Amino acid sequence: MKKVTLLGGTGSIGLQTIEVLKQHPEQFELYAFAFGAQVDKALPIIQEMKPKYIVTKDENIKEQVEKDITYDAKVSSGLEALRTISSLDEIDIVVNAILGSIGLQPTLDAIRAKKQIAFANKETLVTAGHLVMEEARKHNVELLPVDSEHAAIHQCLKGESKESIKRIILTGSGGSFRDRSRAELKGVTKSDALKHPNWSMGAKITIDSATMMNKGLEVIEAHWLFDVPYDQIDVILHKESVIHSMVEFNDQSVMAQLGTPDMRIPIQYALTYPGRSDYRMSQGLDLLSFGQLHFQEMSFERFPCLEMAYNVGKTGGSLPTVFNAANEEAVQLFLEDKITFLDIEEVIEKAVSNHETISKPDLDTIISLDQETRERVKAANG
Ligand SMILES: NC(=O)C1=CN([C@@H]2O[C@H](COP(=O)(O)OP(=O)(O)OC[C@H]3O[C@@H](n4cnc5c(N)ncnc54)[C@H](OP(=O)(O)O)[C@@H]3O)[C@@H](O)[C@H]2O)C=CC1
Ligand SMILES: CC(=O)[C@@H](O)[C@H](O)COP(=O)(O)O
Ligand SMILES: [Mn+2]
């Protein structure tokens, strides 16, 4: 029986993780459960699965949980509590499905405690990939990707040497506005932006997908996870999201991983790794129902956030921290109707161009920069 800490348990990935855990009661125990503020989603899970530790975003939410639970559990709140449950002696696996760079320190703690890590929280790798990967190497811990593209690449690379990789090919759906020109993006609404063509996901990543920032973050995520230079990472448009990503090898072979757009599949794979469960989470892929799969060249003119991500990734140092923090805040401002869809890329561009890059920033520098960038973006657009 493996004991699991789940960070971000009330989110899209978190709830699907719970579904996967419930399919394998003989294999996994939900030992610690962290969420932000959605008590209505958290309580039924807590009452049913009875985790020994519960962590909430703040004290107010913590008190609500304490009032309602009917068994003994340690309830706490805030970043230090997230860090504690990510490195408890008793646990075997941390599923990091929290949203945003707040996942950084819990990830470092889980690595130092040598936990198996099922990793969805891409913002953490963007903000401080060098620190996370250095720590992972030092402690001989592999981050097991949950993000569908990276889970695909991870599977394509099983048993392969890094030297044999010609390039990684990330596929991108194009997001909610893929059939619109840039001129047609003026005045698009939040509710339109939140309609992803293929995946049901949290609000932030759905907006990131529409700006193509999601693919940009994924390029940086792939660079760190697989130690591949940026000029060996390509992105192509693939509107069906059936091929989750590919690897081309030096001998011209191309390996791809395919599947239905169902995140429970990569979540289950990361939890059961290196094994593969027999349990089928949903109907299998029916290629005939698609008839055709489509591929199209990616355009930096149409999706400037993707070009920015390549440039920021290549520059490295502290720039990705600023890039990520500005994006997190810009998307939040858009979701609060404070800026328009097209303002998102402008806010990020401004934050990036005003920043003087520090090479190899340490953890304290990253934490301060993340905070300062957020405050600056909010002050300028609040
Ligand atoms: N959704 C998807 O299909 C995919 C997501 N990912 C990545 O996975 C991560 C999660 O995405 P997704 O599930 O969509 O996001 P959601 O917004 O649906 O969920 C985010 C989770 O994080 C919790 N959370 C946020 N802030 C805090 C905090 N300060 N303290 C404690 N908990 C907090 C939320 O709690 P609450 O809601 O209760 O406030 C919620 O449980 C992201 O990094 C995303 O990029 C990657 C690939 C696919
Ligand atoms: C499910 C998943 O991994 C998402 O990151 C997804 O890939 C988003 O779709 P886009 O290809 O539109 O960014
Ligand atoms: Mn993805």
PDB file of C-alpha atoms in Angstrom, residues 17-206:
ATOM      1  CA  THR A  17      -6.324  11.864  -9.265  1.00  0.00           C
ATOM      2  CA  ILE A  18      -8.925  11.024  -6.638  1.00  0.00           C
ATOM      3  CA  GLU A  19     -10.848   9.023  -9.271  1.00  0.00           C
ATOM      4  CA  VAL A  20      -7.692   7.087 -10.113  1.00  0.00           C
ATOM      5  CA  LEU A  21      -6.855   6.433  -6.438  1.00  0.00           C
ATOM      6  CA  LYS A  22     -10.368   5.132  -5.855  1.00  0.00           C
ATOM      7  CA  GLN A  23      -9.929   2.592  -8.652  1.00  0.00           C
ATOM      8  CA  HIS A  24      -6.905   1.151  -6.830  1.00  0.00           C
ATOM      9  CA  PRO A  25      -7.881   0.996  -3.145  1.00  0.00           C
ATOM     10  CA  GLU A  26      -5.568  -1.975  -2.608  1.00  0.00           C
ATOM     11  CA  GLN A  27      -2.574  -0.021  -3.942  1.00  0.00           C
ATOM     12  CA  PHE A  28      -2.949   3.580  -2.717  1.00  0.00           C
ATOM     13  CA  GLU A  29      -4.054   5.386   0.413  1.00  0.00           C
ATOM     14  CA  LEU A  30      -4.797   9.120   0.346  1.00  0.00           C
ATOM     15  CA  TYR A  31      -2.697  10.112   3.362  1.00  0.00           C
ATOM     16  CA  ALA A  32      -2.501  13.911   2.985  1.00  0.00           C
ATOM     17  CA  PHE A  33      -4.802  16.202   1.026  1.00  0.00           C
ATOM     18  CA  ALA A  34      -4.208  19.875   0.213  1.00  0.00           C
ATOM     19  CA  PHE A  35      -6.549  22.297  -1.452  1.00  0.00           C
ATOM     20  CA  GLY A  36      -7.139  26.033  -1.609  1.00  0.00           C
ATOM     21  CA  ALA A  37     -10.603  27.337  -0.815  1.00  0.00           C
ATOM     22  CA  GLN A  38     -13.215  25.061  -2.397  1.00  0.00           C
ATOM     23  CA  VAL A  39     -14.524  23.505   0.803  1.00  0.00           C
ATOM     24  CA  ASP A  40     -17.644  22.164  -0.952  1.00  0.00           C
ATOM     25  CA  LYS A  41     -15.478  20.029  -3.248  1.00  0.00           C
ATOM     26  CA  ALA A  42     -12.985  19.086  -0.553  1.00  0.00           C
ATOM     27  CA  LEU A  43     -15.300  17.913   2.220  1.00  0.00           C
ATOM     28  CA  PRO A  44     -16.905  14.901   0.506  1.00  0.00           C
ATOM     29  CA  ILE A  45     -13.439  13.657  -0.505  1.00  0.00           C
ATOM     30  CA  ILE A  46     -12.080  14.198   2.986  1.00  0.00           C
ATOM     31  CA  GLN A  47     -15.029  12.481   4.653  1.00  0.00           C
ATOM     32  CA  GLU A  48     -14.852   9.512   2.295  1.00  0.00           C
ATOM     33  CA  MET A  49     -11.081   9.002   2.109  1.00  0.00           C
ATOM     34  CA  LYS A  50     -10.164  10.215   5.585  1.00  0.00           C
ATOM     35  CA  PRO A  51      -6.666  11.611   4.940  1.00  0.00           C
ATOM     36  CA  LYS A  52      -4.619  11.971   8.136  1.00  0.00           C
ATOM     37  CA  TYR A  53      -3.395  15.431   7.104  1.00  0.00           C
ATOM     38  CA  ILE A  54      -5.418  18.223   5.502  1.00  0.00           C
ATOM     39  CA  VAL A  55      -3.951  21.514   4.327  1.00  0.00           C
ATOM     40  CA  THR A  56      -5.925  24.554   3.202  1.00  0.00           C
ATOM     41  CA  LYS A  57      -4.965  27.893   1.704  1.00  0.00           C
ATOM     42  CA  ASP A  58      -5.637  29.953   4.837  1.00  0.00           C
ATOM     43  CA  GLU A  59      -6.778  29.848   8.446  1.00  0.00           C
ATOM     44  CA  ASN A  60     -10.356  30.781   7.630  1.00  0.00           C
ATOM     45  CA  ILE A  61     -10.803  27.765   5.341  1.00  0.00           C
ATOM     46  CA  LYS A  62      -8.982  25.598   7.874  1.00  0.00           C
ATOM     47  CA  GLU A  63     -11.548  26.523  10.548  1.00  0.00           C
ATOM     48  CA  GLN A  64     -14.410  25.634   8.202  1.00  0.00           C
ATOM     49  CA  VAL A  65     -12.891  22.191   7.621  1.00  0.00           C
ATOM     50  CA  GLU A  66     -12.256  21.608  11.329  1.00  0.00           C
ATOM     51  CA  LYS A  67     -15.875  22.471  12.073  1.00  0.00           C
ATOM     52  CA  ASP A  68     -17.221  19.945   9.570  1.00  0.00           C
ATOM     53  CA  ILE A  69     -15.030  16.853   9.653  1.00  0.00           C
ATOM     54  CA  THR A  70     -16.163  13.928  11.759  1.00  0.00           C
ATOM     55  CA  TYR A  71     -12.880  12.062  12.352  1.00  0.00           C
ATOM     56  CA  ASP A  72      -9.429  12.894  13.753  1.00  0.00           C
ATOM     57  CA  ALA A  73      -7.097  14.611  11.279  1.00  0.00           C
ATOM     58  CA  LYS A  74      -4.371  17.208  11.501  1.00  0.00           C
ATOM     59  CA  VAL A  75      -5.677  20.304   9.714  1.00  0.00           C
ATOM     60  CA  SER A  76      -3.327  23.183   8.929  1.00  0.00           C
ATOM     61  CA  SER A  77      -2.908  25.950   6.379  1.00  0.00           C
ATOM     62  CA  GLY A  78      -0.377  27.812   4.267  1.00  0.00           C
ATOM     63  CA  LEU A  79       2.891  27.160   2.490  1.00  0.00           C
ATOM     64  CA  GLU A  80       4.785  25.654   5.460  1.00  0.00           C
ATOM     65  CA  ALA A  81       2.018  23.084   5.881  1.00  0.00           C
ATOM     66  CA  LEU A  82       2.194  22.228   2.150  1.00  0.00           C
ATOM     67  CA  ARG A  83       5.917  21.723   2.576  1.00  0.00           C
ATOM     68  CA  THR A  84       5.414  19.468   5.607  1.00  0.00           C
ATOM     69  CA  ILE A  85       2.954  17.115   3.911  1.00  0.00           C
ATOM     70  CA  SER A  86       5.202  16.881   0.848  1.00  0.00           C
ATOM     71  CA  SER A  87       8.006  15.354   2.864  1.00  0.00           C
ATOM     72  CA  LEU A  88       6.341  13.315   5.632  1.00  0.00           C
ATOM     73  CA  ASP A  89       8.330  10.174   6.489  1.00  0.00           C
ATOM     74  CA  GLU A  90       5.230   7.998   6.098  1.00  0.00           C
ATOM     75  CA  ILE A  91       4.381   8.945   2.502  1.00  0.00           C
ATOM     76  CA  ASP A  92       5.642   7.308  -0.686  1.00  0.00           C
ATOM     77  CA  ILE A  93       4.209   9.505  -3.454  1.00  0.00           C
ATOM     78  CA  VAL A  94       3.488  13.210  -3.902  1.00  0.00           C
ATOM     79  CA  VAL A  95       1.042  14.168  -6.637  1.00  0.00           C
ATOM     80  CA  ASN A  96       1.787  17.819  -7.317  1.00  0.00           C
ATOM     81  CA  ALA A  97      -1.368  19.169  -8.978  1.00  0.00           C
ATOM     82  CA  ILE A  98      -1.326  22.581  -7.363  1.00  0.00           C
ATOM     83  CA  LEU A  99      -1.664  25.614  -9.580  1.00  0.00           C
ATOM     84  CA  GLY A 100       1.227  28.006  -9.945  1.00  0.00           C
ATOM     85  CA  SER A 101       4.687  28.690  -8.616  1.00  0.00           C
ATOM     86  CA  ILE A 102       3.508  28.149  -5.029  1.00  0.00           C
ATOM     87  CA  GLY A 103       4.341  24.512  -5.845  1.00  0.00           C
ATOM     88  CA  LEU A 104       8.076  25.221  -5.978  1.00  0.00           C
ATOM     89  CA  GLN A 105       9.113  24.735  -2.344  1.00  0.00           C
ATOM     90  CA  PRO A 106       6.885  21.677  -1.740  1.00  0.00           C
ATOM     91  CA  THR A 107       8.459  20.130  -4.867  1.00  0.00           C
ATOM     92  CA  LEU A 108      11.973  20.759  -3.572  1.00  0.00           C
ATOM     93  CA  ASP A 109      11.001  19.249  -0.213  1.00  0.00           C
ATOM     94  CA  ALA A 110       9.508  16.155  -1.859  1.00  0.00           C
ATOM     95  CA  ILE A 111      12.691  15.706  -3.884  1.00  0.00           C
ATOM     96  CA  ARG A 112      14.927  16.072  -0.843  1.00  0.00           C
ATOM     97  CA  ALA A 113      12.798  13.493   0.957  1.00  0.00           C
ATOM     98  CA  LYS A 114      13.215  11.178  -2.089  1.00  0.00           C
ATOM     99  CA  LYS A 115       9.510  10.765  -2.747  1.00  0.00           C
ATOM    100  CA  GLN A 116       8.035   9.456  -5.997  1.00  0.00           C
ATOM    101  CA  ILE A 117       6.623  12.604  -7.621  1.00  0.00           C
ATOM    102  CA  ALA A 118       3.742  12.634 -10.089  1.00  0.00           C
ATOM    103  CA  PHE A 119       4.206  16.101 -11.468  1.00  0.00           C
ATOM    104  CA  ALA A 120       1.563  18.290 -13.147  1.00  0.00           C
ATOM    105  CA  ASN A 121       2.540  21.690 -11.749  1.00  0.00           C
ATOM    106  CA  LYS A 122       4.438  23.058 -14.793  1.00  0.00           C
ATOM    107  CA  GLU A 123       4.751  26.626 -13.416  1.00  0.00           C
ATOM    108  CA  THR A 124       7.226  25.309 -10.837  1.00  0.00           C
ATOM    109  CA  LEU A 125       9.598  24.046 -13.526  1.00  0.00           C
ATOM    110  CA  VAL A 126       9.258  27.263 -15.505  1.00  0.00           C
ATOM    111  CA  THR A 127       9.974  29.488 -12.541  1.00  0.00           C
ATOM    112  CA  ALA A 128      12.981  27.540 -11.235  1.00  0.00           C
ATOM    113  CA  GLY A 129      13.800  24.597 -13.495  1.00  0.00           C
ATOM    114  CA  HIS A 130      17.526  24.823 -12.783  1.00  0.00           C
ATOM    115  CA  LEU A 131      17.014  24.499  -9.015  1.00  0.00           C
ATOM    116  CA  VAL A 132      14.456  21.704  -9.261  1.00  0.00           C
ATOM    117  CA  MET A 133      16.491  19.611 -11.683  1.00  0.00           C
ATOM    118  CA  GLU A 134      19.726  20.157  -9.777  1.00  0.00           C
ATOM    119  CA  GLU A 135      18.029  18.917  -6.618  1.00  0.00           C
ATOM    120  CA  ALA A 136      16.450  15.989  -8.488  1.00  0.00           C
ATOM    121  CA  ARG A 137      19.850  14.937  -9.841  1.00  0.00           C
ATOM    122  CA  LYS A 138      21.457  15.304  -6.429  1.00  0.00           C
ATOM    123  CA  HIS A 139      18.847  13.087  -4.751  1.00  0.00           C
ATOM    124  CA  ASN A 140      18.429  10.727  -7.697  1.00  0.00           C
ATOM    125  CA  VAL A 141      14.696  11.447  -7.967  1.00  0.00           C
ATOM    126  CA  GLU A 142      12.842  11.364 -11.276  1.00  0.00           C
ATOM    127  CA  LEU A 143       9.942  13.772 -11.793  1.00  0.00           C
ATOM    128  CA  LEU A 144       7.231  11.656 -13.414  1.00  0.00           C
ATOM    129  CA  PRO A 145       5.363  13.898 -15.817  1.00  0.00           C
ATOM    130  CA  VAL A 146       1.573  14.077 -15.673  1.00  0.00           C
ATOM    131  CA  ASP A 147       1.239  16.836 -18.299  1.00  0.00           C
ATOM    132  CA  SER A 148      -0.062  14.877 -21.309  1.00  0.00           C
ATOM    133  CA  GLU A 149       2.694  15.941 -23.742  1.00  0.00           C
ATOM    134  CA  HIS A 150       5.484  15.205 -21.290  1.00  0.00           C
ATOM    135  CA  ALA A 151       3.931  11.922 -20.217  1.00  0.00           C
ATOM    136  CA  ALA A 152       3.923  11.041 -23.927  1.00  0.00           C
ATOM    137  CA  ILE A 153       7.563  12.014 -24.408  1.00  0.00           C
ATOM    138  CA  HIS A 154       8.546  10.156 -21.240  1.00  0.00           C
ATOM    139  CA  GLN A 155       6.950   6.988 -22.675  1.00  0.00           C
ATOM    140  CA  CYS A 156       8.556   7.513 -26.110  1.00  0.00           C
ATOM    141  CA  LEU A 157      11.957   7.835 -24.417  1.00  0.00           C
ATOM    142  CA  LYS A 158      11.663   4.677 -22.309  1.00  0.00           C
ATOM    143  CA  GLY A 159      14.865   2.710 -22.853  1.00  0.00           C
ATOM    144  CA  GLU A 160      16.330   5.315 -25.240  1.00  0.00           C
ATOM    145  CA  SER A 161      19.514   7.316 -24.747  1.00  0.00           C
ATOM    146  CA  LYS A 162      19.408  11.114 -24.697  1.00  0.00           C
ATOM    147  CA  GLU A 163      22.102  11.193 -27.392  1.00  0.00           C
ATOM    148  CA  SER A 164      19.793   9.477 -29.884  1.00  0.00           C
ATOM    149  CA  ILE A 165      17.174  12.258 -29.769  1.00  0.00           C
ATOM    150  CA  LYS A 166      17.013  14.405 -32.884  1.00  0.00           C
ATOM    151  CA  ARG A 167      14.108  16.511 -31.652  1.00  0.00           C
ATOM    152  CA  ILE A 168      11.054  16.561 -29.450  1.00  0.00           C
ATOM    153  CA  ILE A 169       7.803  17.456 -31.217  1.00  0.00           C
ATOM    154  CA  LEU A 170       5.176  18.881 -28.889  1.00  0.00           C
ATOM    155  CA  THR A 171       1.637  18.910 -30.247  1.00  0.00           C
ATOM    156  CA  GLY A 172      -0.712  21.804 -29.509  1.00  0.00           C
ATOM    157  CA  SER A 173      -4.447  21.922 -30.140  1.00  0.00           C
ATOM    158  CA  GLY A 174      -4.431  25.663 -30.882  1.00  0.00           C
ATOM    159  CA  GLY A 175      -6.826  26.359 -28.016  1.00  0.00           C
ATOM    160  CA  SER A 176     -10.252  28.001 -27.975  1.00  0.00           C
ATOM    161  CA  PHE A 177      -9.460  30.575 -30.663  1.00  0.00           C
ATOM    162  CA  ARG A 178      -7.439  28.470 -33.059  1.00  0.00           C
ATOM    163  CA  ASP A 179      -9.716  29.242 -36.011  1.00  0.00           C
ATOM    164  CA  ARG A 180      -9.604  33.015 -35.473  1.00  0.00           C
ATOM    165  CA  SER A 181      -7.114  35.499 -36.879  1.00  0.00           C
ATOM    166  CA  ARG A 182      -5.376  37.948 -34.540  1.00  0.00           C
ATOM    167  CA  ALA A 183      -7.758  40.680 -35.671  1.00  0.00           C
ATOM    168  CA  GLU A 184     -10.643  38.480 -34.556  1.00  0.00           C
ATOM    169  CA  LEU A 185      -9.239  38.221 -31.036  1.00  0.00           C
ATOM    170  CA  LYS A 186     -10.253  41.781 -30.186  1.00  0.00           C
ATOM    171  CA  GLY A 187     -13.116  41.749 -27.706  1.00  0.00           C
ATOM    172  CA  VAL A 188     -13.274  37.949 -27.262  1.00  0.00           C
ATOM    173  CA  THR A 189     -15.038  37.025 -24.034  1.00  0.00           C
ATOM    174  CA  LYS A 190     -13.911  35.081 -21.023  1.00  0.00           C
ATOM    175  CA  SER A 191     -16.586  32.466 -21.559  1.00  0.00           C
ATOM    176  CA  ASP A 192     -15.413  31.886 -25.157  1.00  0.00           C
ATOM    177  CA  ALA A 193     -11.800  31.666 -24.009  1.00  0.00           C
ATOM    178  CA  LEU A 194     -12.766  29.042 -21.437  1.00  0.00           C
ATOM    179  CA  LYS A 195     -14.143  26.657 -24.071  1.00  0.00           C
ATOM    180  CA  HIS A 196     -11.239  24.382 -24.889  1.00  0.00           C
ATOM    181  CA  PRO A 197     -11.941  22.285 -27.999  1.00  0.00           C
ATOM    182  CA  ASN A 198     -10.673  18.975 -26.582  1.00  0.00           C
ATOM    183  CA  TRP A 199      -9.816  19.036 -22.894  1.00  0.00           C
ATOM    184  CA  SER A 200     -11.763  19.813 -19.745  1.00  0.00           C
ATOM    185  CA  MET A 201      -9.254  21.630 -17.508  1.00  0.00           C
ATOM    186  CA  GLY A 202      -8.923  24.343 -14.875  1.00  0.00           C
ATOM    187  CA  ALA A 203      -9.521  27.966 -15.896  1.00  0.00           C
ATOM    188  CA  LYS A 204      -5.891  29.125 -15.859  1.00  0.00           C
ATOM    189  CA  ILE A 205      -4.502  26.416 -18.128  1.00  0.00           C
ATOM    190  CA  THR A 206      -7.484  26.781 -20.472  1.00  0.00           C
TER     191      THR A 206
END
